[in-house]
Each structure stands twice: as structure tokens, then as C-alpha cells.
Amino acid sequence: MEELAISLVTGFHLWRHFGSPHFYVGPFDLYGILAHGYVGVELFFVISGYAIMMTWSHQTGDWKHRAHKFLLARLLRIYPTYAVAVVLWIALVHQGIAIKPTGLKDVVTHLTFTHTFFPETFFSISGVMWSLAVEVQFYLLFPLIMLLPLTSRGSLALASVIYTIAFFVIAPNASVVWLWSVIAYIPLFLLGMALFHIRSTLINYRLLIWPTLFLALILILLKDSDEMHMPIRVSIGALLGLAILAFAKLSYSNIVSIVGRGSYSIYLYNYIFLVTATPVAMGWIAAVAYFIAVMLFGLLMYRLIELPAERLRHLFMKKRIRVAAPAT
């Protein structure tokens, strides 16, 4: 699941890095899967909704206890690797390797995941960090959503209502702060949550997977501006999420599963690799080589930073569970 999402996003970043080429055939752009590869972020949000619903379902205790444990675990999962990336970007800017705003407001808002509230800080330190702010903001909303008696149908109905209001009532004249806000992306998280509720029956819809993927591919390849309209990209993310999560129980090769585990670090650090590694050649061979290099660099950061942080997180959470356990 994460493997496709990170491949799409990395492909998009490389497409821009190599000059944003196009090759039009009628109404289609054969580079569209790269030019619109940013829809991998939307796919990530669907997967995230599924994953956090699964995490919540495995927790015990009352709402307050589950909410506290959920938020602590998710923050410890996201923050260490993210904070290191922020520090690395600041170092690159101060060394003159990258040109990005790194003023006090930029740093504070990024470290508190509030940079998406202001146009001037939205993309300031790194262009990929906006989605982490959206992710964390949804984490804060998630326990409140769980107070609602939502079934799978209820989640889909709420997602449809928010989607309609966000993109057809408010969004036409909105700024990036609204268009890429947590409110605009709630429908994708809710879709992932709904798919978790019906996970046992997803196998019954396997015949719909290929038509769904085909429709998503057609939308991705359609000739359009480099940034397609938000309702379309959110719809593509929903289609991809619906199809890919139906494959969730299929086995993957070891290489693919490794990429999936390291997808967070690959996503977070690939811009760092791209600004420090100037292309020495152009063309498809060079692009493929850079794609592999970006993946390997992300996996290296996964081994050096994310994996040790995850081990510490698991130890910390286990210790908390033992301390909180009643004496027998």
C-alpha cells in the first residue's frame, strides 16, 4: 500500500527535478503518472485512516484512556524523524546548499505542525512537510470523531458531505491554506476508516479493483495543468485507496515490503537528497538511477533515525503499560 504511494510521490519529485516534461497524445499526457504523482499523498491519507482505525480498535479502556494512549503513540511515531528532518533542512540552508525561509516563525510553526495555517510558512522549510501537519491535525480530531456513533456507512456519508462542502461550496475561491487543509482531506481519512470497518468483506469486491484502478489511471493521465483541481486529485486518492486496500492481504516481495516500512523516511528525506545531489545526466536511465538512489537514501535514513526511534517508542509504550497495569 505505502509502496505505491511513495513511488508516486517520488516519481513526481523526480519529474520536477528533471524539467517537468510532457508527452501529449490526444487528451492524455503520457507523463501524467509522474506529473500527477503527488496523488500519492492522498493515497497516504486513505491508508492512514485505515491504520489509525485499526490501532484504535486494538486499544482497551474508556475513551479518555484510549485517546491519551493513541495521541501519545502517534506523536512519538511521527515526531523524532520529523524533527531531525527540520534540523537537517535548517543546516542545509545555513550552509548555503538550499534556499528556504528558516526564520523563527517558520521553525516554530513547523515544530508545532501549525505551518499550514499561514500561506508564508505552508511550504517554507520543506515542500513535503505540509502533509505531516495535516496528518497530525487529523490525529487531534480523530478521538473526537470516535465520539460519534459512526458505522462504515456513516463514515462514508460524513466524508461525502464534507467533500461536497469543501470543494463545491467553499473551495472555488479559497487559498492553499484551505485547499490543502485537514478539513479538505478529512474525507480521505474517513474513507480509510470505513474500509477498515468492512475489511472482512473487501475480498467480495475484488472484481471491482481493476476497473477502479483503470478509472484512476485515466484521470491521472488526462492532459491538465501541472496541478489538477483538488476535487479530482482527492477523488483519485479515494479510488486508489479503495483498490489498494482490497489488496492489503496479498503477499509482497521482500524488497517491496522494505520500501513500505521505510516509506515515511523516504518521503520525508527525498527532497534533502535532491537538493544535495545535482543531476549529472538526463534521460530515462538517469531518472531511474535517481529514483533508486532516492529510495536507498530514504531507507538509509530509516535505518539511522526512524528505526532506532521506533524501538525506543515501543520500549517506552511497553513500560507505560506495565506501570499502568493493576497489581495482582
PDB file of C-alpha atoms in Angstrom, residues 101-110:
ATOM      1  CA  PRO A 101      12.937  30.510   4.685  1.00  0.00           C
ATOM      2  CA  THR A 102      14.091  29.373   8.131  1.00  0.00           C
ATOM      3  CA  GLY A 103      13.086  32.280  10.329  1.00  0.00           C
ATOM      4  CA  LEU A 104      11.708  31.946  13.841  1.00  0.00           C
ATOM      5  CA  LYS A 105       8.101  31.739  12.643  1.00  0.00           C
ATOM      6  CA  ASP A 106       8.997  29.056  10.098  1.00  0.00           C
ATOM      7  CA  VAL A 107      10.798  26.911  12.666  1.00  0.00           C
ATOM      8  CA  VAL A 108       8.224  27.308  15.450  1.00  0.00           C
ATOM      9  CA  THR A 109       5.240  26.608  13.210  1.00  0.00           C
ATOM     10  CA  HIS A 110       6.919  23.562  11.674  1.00  0.00           C
TER      11      HIS A 110
END
